[in-house]
Amino acid sequence: MSYEARSWIFVTGVLVLLTAVTLIGQLLKRQPETGLNPAMIEAFNRRLRAWWLLLLLLAGAILLSPWVTVLLFFLLSFWALREFITLTPTRPGDHRALFWVFVLFTPLQYLLVGMQGWALQHKYDLYGFYSILIPVYGVLFIPARVAFSGDPKRFLERTAKIQAALIVCVYCLSFAPALLELDIQTPAAAPAAEVDSEATASPSSIKMPPPYEKWRNSLLLFYLVFMVQISDALQYAWGKLLGRRVIAPAISPNRTWEGFLGGVGSTALIGASLWWVTPFNQWQAALMSLVIGVMGFAGGMTMSAIKRDRGVKDYGTLVTGHGGVLDRIDSLCFAAPVFFHLTKLMFNH
Amino acid sequence: MTGPLLALIAKLLSGASVRWIDCQPDTCQRVYFANHTSHLDALVLWALLPYDVRVLTRPVAAKDYWEKGRVRRYLAGVFNALLIDRKEIKVHQSPVDLMLREIGDKYSLIVFPEGHRNIGNELDEFKSGLYYLCKKRPDLEAVPVHIDNLNRVLPRGEFLPVPLLSCITFGPPMWLEAGEPKAEFLTRARLAVQRLKEL
C-alpha cells in the first residue's frame, strides 16, 4: 500500500475519532445528571477544540505545501515565545537581546528548516546549520548582548530565562516541521538498484525525491503530533481514574505516577498498533511512542514548574483573551526534537 | 498609510488583549485616562477602540516626542494625535483650553494624567488637567483605563519594539461630583485606574 493511501486512511481515522469524542463531549454537556464535574467537562471540550484546530491546520498545511507547514509552526513558536517572555520578568537591559531573539533568531531558524528541501536538491544539507544556530550562536549571543547593555543585576538568571525561552519555544518546536525534509532511508522504500538506475537516468545528478517520500514524511509529522495529543489525553484519563500518588504536589497536583505510567504504557500500545503509517516496525513504533509519552510528560511538568514559580495557572489567563498556545504545545516542544533525533539515528546515517 | 492599517499594526505588535469591565464602547464624548508606561500607550489605546469610536477619539501626546523626525510626525497625523507642548505652557493658551477647543462637541480624548512615563508598581499623583477638563465639561464621561506590560514592548529610551503581549482594561465611567474638591477627585480617579490592575 502506498503512503498516500495510508495517509488518507490515517487522517480519516483521526477525524472519525475526534468527531466521536466531540459528540461524547457535547452529550455530557447536555446531560447535567451524569454526576461529573461540569467544569471538568468544559475543560475537556475546550481542549478538544484546540485539538481540532491544531490537527485540521496541520492537515491543511501539509496538503498545501511544506512551506505552509513551516509557516504554521513558525507562528506557533512566535506566539509561544511571546507568552513565555511575557510571563518571565525581564529588565530594560534585556530589551536589545530580546529584539534580536524575536526578529532574527526565530525567523532564521524556520527559514533554514523551510529551505532544507531546496538545499537537499542542490546537494547541500542545512541540518548542520539549523541544528546549531540557536544552541551555539543564539545561546552565546544572548548573554553577550545583555552584558553589553550594562546591567549586571541577576545576570545569569535573566540570560538563562531568555535562552530557555528560545530553546524550548523555537528550537525544539522547529524539529517538528524539520521532519518533512528528513531523508529516511529504509531498505524497503529505496532499493539500491532503483536509486542507481535513477542516478544514471538523470545525468544532472539532481535527485528529486519521489512523491511517496513526501507522503511518508508528512505522515510521520502527523503521527508525532497525534501521538503527543493522545498521550496527553491518556495521562489525564489514567490520572483521573486511578491517580493516587502525586509526583510533585508543589508543581502539579494532577500529575500522578498512575497517570504517567498508565498514559505512557497505553500510548506505546496505540503507537505500536499504528506502526503501518510510519517507517518503523512494531517494536520501533512502540519504543518511539513510549519516548513521545515520556517527553510529553516531561514537557508538561517543566512548564507547570515555570508557571507555579510565576504564580499563574496557565499561560492563557496570563493575558486575558489569549488562548494559551504554550499550554497546548508544551508536550510537543519536548517530544519533537527527541523524536526527530531518534528517527535520524535509525534511518539516516 | 491609513488609520485602520496603523491600528492593525499596533494591535499585532503589542499583542494587546482588551477588556471592558462595567463599560461599553460608545461614541459619546469621553475622556479616557490611563497610566503612562511607554510611548506606545497613546497609539495602542487608540488602536484598540472599535473603528467607529476610534475615528472620534484623539490621543493627547507630547509634542516634543511626536514632532521629532518625519516618521513620528507622520504617524501622529495618522492617529490624529492632539500634540501638547510640555515645555512652553502659556497662561492664555492652557493645554486644557486647547483640548476643549479641539474636541468641540464631537471628539473624545485620551489623556495620561501622570504626565510622564512611570514604570513603578504604584501610580503617581495625577496632574490637575483631568480635573479642569471635567470641571469645564461636566458632561464628559471620564473612563479609567489600565495599561499592562506595554512598557516592556517599548521601554524608555528604546526605539525598536519587542512584540510581547499586553493587556488594556477599560473600567466604569465616572464624573466629577458637584462641589467635589480637586484633590479628592484626582485621588478617586487614580484609585479607579489602580483598581483595574488588580481585576
Coordinates of C-alpha atoms in Angstrom, one line a residue:
Chain A
M1 CA 0.0 0.0 0.0
S2 CA 1.3 3.4 -0.9
Y3 CA 2.0 6.0 1.8
E4 CA -0.6 8.2 0.1
A5 CA -3.3 5.6 0.7
R6 CA -2.1 5.1 4.3
S7 CA -2.2 8.9 4.8
W8 CA -5.9 9.1 3.8
I9 CA -6.8 6.1 6.0
F10 CA -5.0 7.5 9.0
V11 CA -6.3 11.1 8.6
T12 CA -9.8 9.8 8.1
G13 CA -9.5 7.6 11.2
V14 CA -8.3 10.5 13.3
L15 CA -11.2 12.7 12.1
V16 CA -13.7 9.9 12.9
L17 CA -12.2 9.5 16.4
L18 CA -12.2 13.3 17.0
T19 CA -15.8 13.5 15.8
A20 CA -16.9 10.7 18.1
V21 CA -15.1 12.2 21.1
T22 CA -16.6 15.6 20.3
L23 CA -20.1 14.1 20.2
I24 CA -19.5 12.4 23.6
G25 CA -18.3 15.8 25.0
Q26 CA -21.4 17.6 23.7
L27 CA -23.7 14.8 25.1
L28 CA -22.0 15.1 28.5
K29 CA -22.5 18.8 28.4
R30 CA -26.2 18.5 27.7
Q31 CA -26.8 15.9 30.4
P32 CA -26.4 17.6 33.8
E33 CA -27.3 14.4 35.8
T34 CA -24.2 12.4 34.9
G35 CA -22.6 13.3 38.3
L36 CA -19.4 14.6 36.5
N37 CA -18.0 18.0 37.4
P38 CA -19.3 20.5 34.8
A39 CA -16.0 22.5 35.0
M40 CA -14.1 19.3 34.0
I41 CA -16.4 18.7 31.0
E42 CA -15.9 22.3 30.0
A43 CA -12.1 22.0 30.2
F44 CA -12.4 18.7 28.2
N45 CA -14.4 20.4 25.5
R46 CA -12.1 23.4 25.4
R47 CA -9.1 21.1 24.9
L48 CA -10.9 19.2 22.2
R49 CA -11.5 22.4 20.3
A50 CA -7.7 23.1 20.4
W51 CA -7.1 19.6 19.0
W52 CA -9.5 20.1 16.2
L53 CA -7.8 23.4 15.3
L54 CA -4.3 22.0 15.5
L55 CA -4.9 18.8 13.6
L56 CA -7.0 20.5 10.9
L57 CA -4.5 23.3 10.4
L58 CA -1.7 20.7 10.2
A59 CA -3.6 18.5 7.7
G60 CA -4.4 21.5 5.6
A61 CA -0.9 22.9 5.7
I62 CA 0.6 19.5 4.8
L63 CA -1.7 19.2 1.8
L64 CA -0.9 22.7 0.6
S65 CA 2.9 22.9 0.8
P66 CA 5.8 22.2 3.2
W67 CA 6.3 25.9 3.3
V68 CA 2.8 26.4 4.7
T69 CA 3.6 23.8 7.4
V70 CA 6.8 25.6 8.3
L71 CA 4.9 28.9 8.4
L72 CA 2.3 27.4 10.7
F73 CA 4.9 26.1 13.2
F74 CA 6.8 29.5 12.9
L75 CA 3.6 31.3 14.0
L76 CA 3.1 28.8 16.9
S77 CA 6.7 29.3 18.0
F78 CA 6.4 33.0 17.7
W79 CA 3.2 33.1 19.8
A80 CA 4.6 30.7 22.4
L81 CA 7.7 32.8 22.7
R82 CA 5.7 35.9 23.3
E83 CA 3.8 34.1 26.1
F84 CA 7.0 32.7 27.6
I85 CA 8.8 36.1 27.7
T86 CA 5.7 38.0 28.8
L87 CA 5.4 35.6 31.8
T88 CA 9.1 35.9 32.6
P89 CA 10.2 39.1 34.2
T90 CA 13.0 40.8 32.2
R91 CA 14.7 44.1 32.8
P92 CA 15.1 47.0 30.4
G93 CA 18.7 45.9 29.8
D94 CA 17.4 42.7 28.1
H95 CA 15.5 44.7 25.5
R96 CA 18.0 44.6 22.7
A97 CA 18.8 40.9 23.2
L98 CA 15.1 40.2 23.1
F99 CA 14.7 42.2 20.0
W100 CA 17.2 40.0 18.1
V101 CA 15.7 36.9 19.6
F102 CA 12.3 37.8 18.1
V103 CA 13.4 39.4 14.9
L104 CA 16.5 37.4 13.9
F105 CA 16.8 34.0 15.5
T106 CA 13.2 32.9 15.4
P107 CA 12.6 33.7 11.7
L108 CA 16.0 32.5 10.7
Q109 CA 15.6 29.1 12.4
Y110 CA 12.4 28.5 10.5
L111 CA 13.8 29.9 7.2
L112 CA 16.6 27.3 7.5
V113 CA 14.2 24.5 8.2
G114 CA 12.0 25.6 5.4
M115 CA 14.9 25.8 2.9
Q116 CA 16.2 22.3 3.7
G117 CA 14.2 20.7 0.9
W118 CA 15.6 23.1 -1.7
A119 CA 19.1 22.8 -0.2
L120 CA 19.0 19.0 -0.4
Q121 CA 18.1 19.1 -4.1
H122 CA 21.3 21.1 -4.5
K123 CA 23.3 18.6 -2.6
Y124 CA 23.7 20.7 0.4
D125 CA 22.4 19.7 3.9
L126 CA 21.3 22.6 6.2
Y127 CA 20.9 20.2 9.1
G128 CA 24.4 21.2 10.3
F129 CA 23.3 24.8 10.4
Y130 CA 19.7 24.7 11.8
S131 CA 20.7 22.2 14.5
I132 CA 23.3 24.6 16.0
L133 CA 22.0 28.0 15.1
I134 CA 20.2 28.5 18.4
P135 CA 22.2 26.2 20.8
V136 CA 25.5 27.8 19.7
Y137 CA 25.0 31.2 18.2
G138 CA 21.8 32.1 19.9
V139 CA 22.8 30.9 23.4
L140 CA 26.2 32.7 23.2
F141 CA 24.7 35.9 21.7
I142 CA 22.1 36.4 24.4
P143 CA 24.4 36.8 27.5
A144 CA 26.9 38.8 25.4
R145 CA 24.3 41.3 24.3
V146 CA 22.8 41.6 27.8
A147 CA 26.3 42.2 29.1
F148 CA 26.9 45.0 26.6
S149 CA 23.8 46.8 27.8
G150 CA 25.5 47.1 31.2
D151 CA 23.0 45.9 33.8
P152 CA 24.6 43.2 36.0
K153 CA 21.7 42.6 38.3
R154 CA 20.7 38.9 38.4
F155 CA 22.7 38.4 35.2
L156 CA 22.8 34.6 34.9
E157 CA 19.1 34.3 35.9
R158 CA 18.0 36.7 33.2
T159 CA 20.0 35.3 30.4
A160 CA 19.1 31.8 31.3
K161 CA 15.4 32.7 31.0
I162 CA 15.8 34.1 27.6
Q163 CA 17.9 31.2 26.5
A164 CA 15.4 28.7 27.8
A165 CA 12.6 30.5 26.0
L166 CA 14.4 30.4 22.7
I167 CA 15.4 26.8 23.1
V168 CA 12.0 25.4 24.2
C169 CA 9.6 27.6 22.1
V170 CA 11.6 27.9 18.9
Y171 CA 14.5 25.5 18.6
C172 CA 12.7 22.4 19.9
L173 CA 9.4 23.0 18.1
S174 CA 11.2 23.6 14.8
F175 CA 12.1 20.0 14.7
A176 CA 8.5 19.1 14.1
P177 CA 8.4 20.7 10.6
A178 CA 12.0 19.6 10.1
L179 CA 10.7 16.0 9.9
L180 CA 9.2 16.9 6.4
E181 CA 12.7 17.0 4.9
L182 CA 14.4 14.2 6.8
D183 CA 15.8 11.8 4.3
I184 CA 14.5 8.4 5.6
Q185 CA 16.5 5.5 4.2
T186 CA 14.6 2.3 4.7
P187 CA 15.6 -0.8 2.8
A188 CA 12.1 -1.4 1.6
A189 CA 11.4 2.2 0.4
A190 CA 14.7 2.8 -1.5
P191 CA 16.2 -0.4 -3.0
A192 CA 19.7 0.2 -4.1
A193 CA 19.1 -0.8 -7.7
E194 CA 16.3 1.7 -8.2
V195 CA 18.4 4.6 -6.9
D196 CA 21.3 3.5 -9.2
S197 CA 19.1 3.5 -12.3
E198 CA 17.6 6.8 -11.4
A199 CA 21.0 8.4 -10.9
T200 CA 22.2 7.2 -14.3
A201 CA 18.9 8.3 -15.9
S202 CA 19.4 11.9 -14.8
P203 CA 22.9 13.0 -15.6
S204 CA 22.3 16.4 -14.0
S205 CA 22.7 14.2 -10.8
I206 CA 19.9 16.2 -9.0
K207 CA 18.0 13.6 -7.2
M208 CA 14.3 14.6 -6.9
P209 CA 12.7 12.8 -4.0
P210 CA 10.0 10.5 -5.3
P211 CA 6.5 11.7 -4.3
Y212 CA 5.9 8.8 -1.9
E213 CA 8.7 10.1 0.3
K214 CA 6.8 13.4 0.8
W215 CA 3.7 11.5 1.9
R216 CA 5.7 9.3 4.2
N217 CA 7.4 12.3 5.9
S218 CA 4.1 14.3 6.2
L219 CA 2.5 11.2 7.7
L220 CA 5.4 11.0 10.2
L221 CA 4.8 14.6 11.3
F222 CA 1.1 13.9 11.6
Y223 CA 1.9 10.8 13.6
L224 CA 4.1 12.7 16.0
V225 CA 1.5 15.4 16.7
F226 CA -1.3 12.9 17.0
M227 CA 0.6 10.7 19.4
V228 CA 1.6 13.7 21.6
Q229 CA -2.1 14.7 21.9
I230 CA -3.2 11.1 22.6
S231 CA -0.5 10.7 25.2
D232 CA -1.7 14.0 26.9
A233 CA -5.3 12.7 26.9
L234 CA -4.4 9.2 28.2
Q235 CA -2.2 10.6 31.0
Y236 CA -5.1 12.8 32.0
A237 CA -7.6 9.9 31.8
W238 CA -5.5 7.5 33.8
G239 CA -4.7 10.1 36.4
K240 CA -8.4 10.8 36.8
L241 CA -9.4 7.1 37.0
L242 CA -6.6 5.7 39.1
G243 CA -4.4 8.6 40.2
R244 CA -3.3 8.2 43.9
R245 CA 0.4 9.0 44.3
V246 CA 1.1 12.6 43.2
I247 CA 4.6 13.0 41.8
A248 CA 5.3 16.6 42.9
P249 CA 2.3 18.3 44.6
A250 CA 4.0 21.7 44.6
I251 CA 4.4 21.5 40.8
S252 CA 1.2 20.0 39.6
P253 CA -1.4 18.4 41.9
N254 CA -2.9 16.5 39.0
R255 CA 0.1 14.6 37.7
T256 CA 0.3 11.2 39.4
W257 CA 2.6 8.1 38.9
E258 CA -0.5 6.1 37.9
G259 CA -1.4 8.7 35.2
F260 CA 2.2 8.8 34.0
L261 CA 2.8 5.1 33.8
G262 CA -0.7 4.2 32.5
G263 CA -0.6 7.0 30.0
V264 CA 2.9 6.2 28.7
G265 CA 2.1 2.5 28.6
S266 CA -1.2 2.8 26.7
T267 CA 0.4 5.4 24.4
A268 CA 3.1 2.9 23.5
L269 CA 0.4 0.3 22.7
I270 CA -1.6 2.7 20.5
G271 CA 1.6 3.9 18.8
A272 CA 2.7 0.3 18.1
S273 CA -0.7 -0.5 16.6
L274 CA -0.3 2.4 14.2
W275 CA 3.2 1.2 13.0
W276 CA 1.9 0.9 9.4
V277 CA 1.8 4.7 9.0
T278 CA 5.5 5.1 9.9
P279 CA 8.8 3.8 8.6
F280 CA 9.2 1.9 11.9
N281 CA 8.4 -1.8 12.6
Q282 CA 6.0 -2.6 15.5
W283 CA 8.7 -2.6 18.2
Q284 CA 10.3 0.6 17.0
A285 CA 6.9 2.3 16.8
A286 CA 6.2 1.2 20.4
L287 CA 9.5 2.5 21.6
M288 CA 9.1 5.8 19.8
S289 CA 5.6 6.3 21.2
L290 CA 7.0 5.5 24.6
V291 CA 9.6 8.2 24.1
I292 CA 6.9 10.6 22.9
G293 CA 4.8 9.9 26.0
V294 CA 7.7 10.4 28.4
M295 CA 9.0 13.5 26.7
G296 CA 5.4 14.9 26.5
F297 CA 5.0 14.4 30.2
A298 CA 8.4 15.9 30.9
G299 CA 7.4 19.0 28.9
G300 CA 4.1 19.4 30.8
M301 CA 5.9 19.1 34.2
T302 CA 8.6 21.6 33.2
M303 CA 6.1 24.2 32.0
S304 CA 4.0 23.6 35.2
A305 CA 7.1 24.3 37.3
I306 CA 7.7 27.6 35.5
K307 CA 4.0 28.6 35.8
R308 CA 4.0 27.7 39.5
D309 CA 7.1 29.8 40.1
R310 CA 5.3 32.8 38.4
G311 CA 2.1 32.1 40.3
V312 CA -0.2 31.6 37.3
K313 CA -2.3 28.6 36.4
D314 CA -2.0 28.7 32.7
Y315 CA -0.4 30.9 30.0
G316 CA -3.8 31.7 28.6
T317 CA -5.0 33.5 31.8
L318 CA -1.8 35.4 32.0
V319 CA -3.1 37.9 29.4
T320 CA -6.8 37.7 29.3
G321 CA -8.4 36.8 26.0
H322 CA -5.5 34.8 24.6
G323 CA -5.8 31.1 24.1
G324 CA -2.6 30.0 25.8
V325 CA -0.7 28.5 22.9
L326 CA 2.2 27.3 25.1
D327 CA -0.2 25.3 27.3
R328 CA -1.2 23.3 24.2
I329 CA 2.2 22.7 22.7
D330 CA 4.5 22.2 25.7
S331 CA 4.4 18.4 25.3
L332 CA 5.2 18.8 21.6
C333 CA 8.1 21.1 22.2
F334 CA 9.8 18.4 24.3
A335 CA 8.8 15.4 22.2
A336 CA 9.7 16.8 18.7
P337 CA 13.5 17.2 18.9
V338 CA 13.9 13.8 20.5
F339 CA 11.6 12.1 18.0
F340 CA 13.5 13.7 15.2
H341 CA 16.9 12.8 16.6
L342 CA 16.0 9.1 17.2
T343 CA 14.4 8.8 13.7
K344 CA 17.5 10.3 12.2
L345 CA 19.7 7.9 14.1
M346 CA 17.8 4.9 12.9
F347 CA 17.1 5.8 9.3
N348 CA 19.6 8.4 8.2
H349 CA 23.3 7.7 8.6
Chain B
M1 CA -0.9 54.7 5.5
T2 CA -4.5 54.7 6.6
G3 CA -5.8 54.7 10.2
P4 CA -7.1 51.1 10.1
L5 CA -3.8 49.8 8.9
L6 CA -1.8 51.6 11.6
A7 CA -4.3 50.3 14.2
L8 CA -3.9 46.8 12.9
I9 CA -0.1 47.0 13.1
A10 CA -0.3 48.5 16.6
K11 CA -2.6 45.7 17.7
L12 CA -0.4 42.9 16.2
L13 CA 2.8 44.4 17.6
S14 CA 1.6 44.9 21.1
G15 CA -0.3 41.6 21.2
A16 CA -2.8 43.6 23.1
S17 CA -6.0 42.0 24.5
V18 CA -8.7 44.3 25.6
R19 CA -11.2 44.0 28.5
W20 CA -14.2 46.2 29.0
I21 CA -15.3 46.0 32.7
D22 CA -18.6 47.6 33.5
C23 CA -18.2 49.8 30.5
Q24 CA -19.1 49.5 26.8
P25 CA -17.5 51.1 23.7
D26 CA -19.6 54.2 22.9
T27 CA -19.3 57.2 20.5
C28 CA -20.4 59.6 23.2
Q29 CA -17.8 62.2 24.3
R30 CA -15.4 60.7 26.8
V31 CA -12.0 61.3 28.4
Y32 CA -10.1 58.1 28.6
F33 CA -7.4 58.5 31.3
A34 CA -4.7 55.9 31.7
N35 CA -1.5 55.1 33.5
H36 CA 1.5 56.0 31.3
T37 CA 4.2 53.4 30.8
S38 CA 5.5 53.7 27.3
H39 CA 5.5 56.0 24.2
L40 CA 3.3 53.4 22.6
D41 CA 0.4 53.9 25.1
A42 CA -1.5 56.5 23.2
L43 CA -1.2 54.7 19.9
V44 CA -2.2 51.2 21.2
L45 CA -5.0 52.5 23.4
W46 CA -6.4 54.4 20.3
A47 CA -5.9 51.3 18.1
L48 CA -7.9 49.1 20.5
L49 CA -11.0 51.1 20.3
P50 CA -13.6 49.9 17.8
Y51 CA -13.4 51.6 14.5
D52 CA -16.4 54.0 14.8
V53 CA -15.2 55.1 18.3
R54 CA -11.6 55.3 17.2
V55 CA -12.2 57.8 14.4
L56 CA -13.8 60.1 17.0
T57 CA -11.0 59.8 19.5
R58 CA -7.9 61.9 19.7
P59 CA -4.9 60.9 21.9
V60 CA -3.2 63.7 23.7
A61 CA 0.6 63.3 23.2
A62 CA 3.8 65.1 23.9
K63 CA 4.7 67.5 21.1
D64 CA 8.5 67.2 21.7
Y65 CA 8.4 63.4 21.1
W66 CA 5.9 63.1 18.3
E67 CA 7.2 66.0 16.3
K68 CA 10.7 64.8 16.3
G69 CA 11.5 63.2 12.9
R70 CA 9.5 62.7 9.8
V71 CA 8.2 59.2 10.7
R72 CA 6.8 60.2 14.1
R73 CA 5.2 63.4 12.8
Y74 CA 3.6 61.3 10.0
L75 CA 2.3 58.7 12.4
A76 CA 0.9 61.3 14.8
G77 CA -1.0 62.7 11.9
V78 CA -2.4 59.3 11.0
F79 CA -3.7 58.6 14.5
N80 CA -5.0 62.1 14.8
A81 CA -2.9 63.0 17.9
L82 CA -3.5 66.2 19.7
L83 CA 0.0 67.4 20.4
I84 CA 0.7 69.4 23.5
D85 CA 3.8 71.4 24.1
R86 CA 5.1 70.4 27.5
K87 CA 7.8 72.9 27.6
E88 CA 6.0 76.2 26.9
I89 CA 2.7 76.3 28.7
K90 CA 1.3 79.8 28.2
V91 CA -1.2 81.3 30.5
H92 CA -3.6 82.4 27.9
Q93 CA -3.2 79.2 25.9
S94 CA -3.5 76.5 28.6
P95 CA -3.5 72.8 27.4
V96 CA -6.9 72.2 28.9
D97 CA -8.5 75.1 26.9
L98 CA -6.7 73.8 23.8
M99 CA -8.0 70.3 24.3
L100 CA -11.6 71.5 24.8
R101 CA -11.4 73.7 21.8
E102 CA -10.1 70.9 19.6
I103 CA -12.7 68.3 20.7
G104 CA -15.7 70.5 20.2
D105 CA -18.9 68.6 20.7
K106 CA -17.7 65.6 18.7
Y107 CA -14.4 64.1 19.7
S108 CA -13.2 62.1 22.7
L109 CA -9.8 62.4 24.3
I110 CA -7.1 60.0 25.6
V111 CA -5.0 61.6 28.4
F112 CA -2.2 60.4 30.7
P113 CA -2.7 62.4 33.9
E114 CA 0.6 61.2 35.5
G115 CA 2.3 63.5 33.0
H116 CA 5.3 61.3 32.5
R117 CA 6.1 57.6 31.9
N118 CA 6.1 55.6 35.2
I119 CA 7.1 52.0 35.3
G120 CA 6.8 51.5 39.0
N121 CA 4.1 49.5 40.7
E122 CA 2.2 52.4 42.2
L123 CA 0.6 55.2 40.1
D124 CA 2.0 58.6 40.6
E125 CA -0.2 61.6 41.7
F126 CA -2.4 62.8 38.9
K127 CA -1.8 66.2 37.4
S128 CA -4.8 68.6 37.7
G129 CA -5.6 68.7 33.9
L130 CA -8.1 65.9 34.2
Y131 CA -10.0 67.8 37.0
Y132 CA -10.2 71.0 34.9
L133 CA -11.4 69.1 31.9
C134 CA -14.2 67.5 33.9
K135 CA -15.0 70.8 35.6
K136 CA -15.3 72.8 32.4
R137 CA -17.2 70.0 30.6
P138 CA -19.2 68.1 33.3
D139 CA -21.0 66.1 30.5
L140 CA -17.8 64.3 29.6
E141 CA -17.6 60.7 30.8
A142 CA -14.2 60.0 32.4
V143 CA -13.2 56.4 31.7
P144 CA -10.3 54.9 33.6
V145 CA -8.0 52.7 31.6
H146 CA -5.2 50.4 32.8
I147 CA -2.3 49.6 30.5
D148 CA -0.4 46.5 31.4
N149 CA 3.0 45.3 30.1
L150 CA 3.3 47.8 27.3
N151 CA 6.4 49.3 28.9
R152 CA 8.2 46.0 28.1
V153 CA 7.2 46.2 24.5
L154 CA 8.9 49.6 24.2
P155 CA 10.8 50.7 27.3
R156 CA 12.1 54.1 28.0
G157 CA 14.9 55.1 25.7
E158 CA 14.4 52.4 23.1
F159 CA 13.2 52.8 19.6
L160 CA 12.6 49.3 18.4
P161 CA 9.7 47.4 20.0
V162 CA 9.7 43.7 21.1
P163 CA 6.4 42.1 20.3
L164 CA 5.4 40.8 23.7
L165 CA 1.8 40.5 24.9
S166 CA 0.0 43.4 26.7
C167 CA -3.4 44.0 28.2
I168 CA -5.6 47.1 28.2
T169 CA -8.6 47.3 30.7
F170 CA -11.4 49.8 30.4
G171 CA -13.3 50.5 33.6
P172 CA -16.7 52.0 34.6
P173 CA -17.1 55.7 33.6
M174 CA -17.0 58.3 36.4
W175 CA -18.0 62.0 36.6
L176 CA -16.9 65.0 38.7
E177 CA -19.4 65.2 41.6
A178 CA -20.9 68.6 42.3
G179 CA -18.6 70.5 44.6
E180 CA -16.0 67.7 44.8
P181 CA -12.6 69.1 45.7
K182 CA -9.8 68.8 43.2
A183 CA -7.5 66.6 45.4
E184 CA -10.4 64.2 46.2
F185 CA -11.4 63.8 42.6
L186 CA -7.9 63.2 41.4
T187 CA -7.3 60.6 44.1
R188 CA -10.6 58.9 43.2
A189 CA -9.6 58.8 39.6
R190 CA -6.1 57.4 40.4
L191 CA -7.6 54.6 42.5
A192 CA -10.1 53.8 39.7
V193 CA -7.1 53.1 37.4
Q194 CA -5.2 51.3 40.2
R195 CA -8.2 49.1 40.9
L196 CA -8.3 47.8 37.3
K197 CA -4.9 46.5 37.7
E198 CA -6.0 44.0 40.3
L199 CA -9.1 42.8 38.4

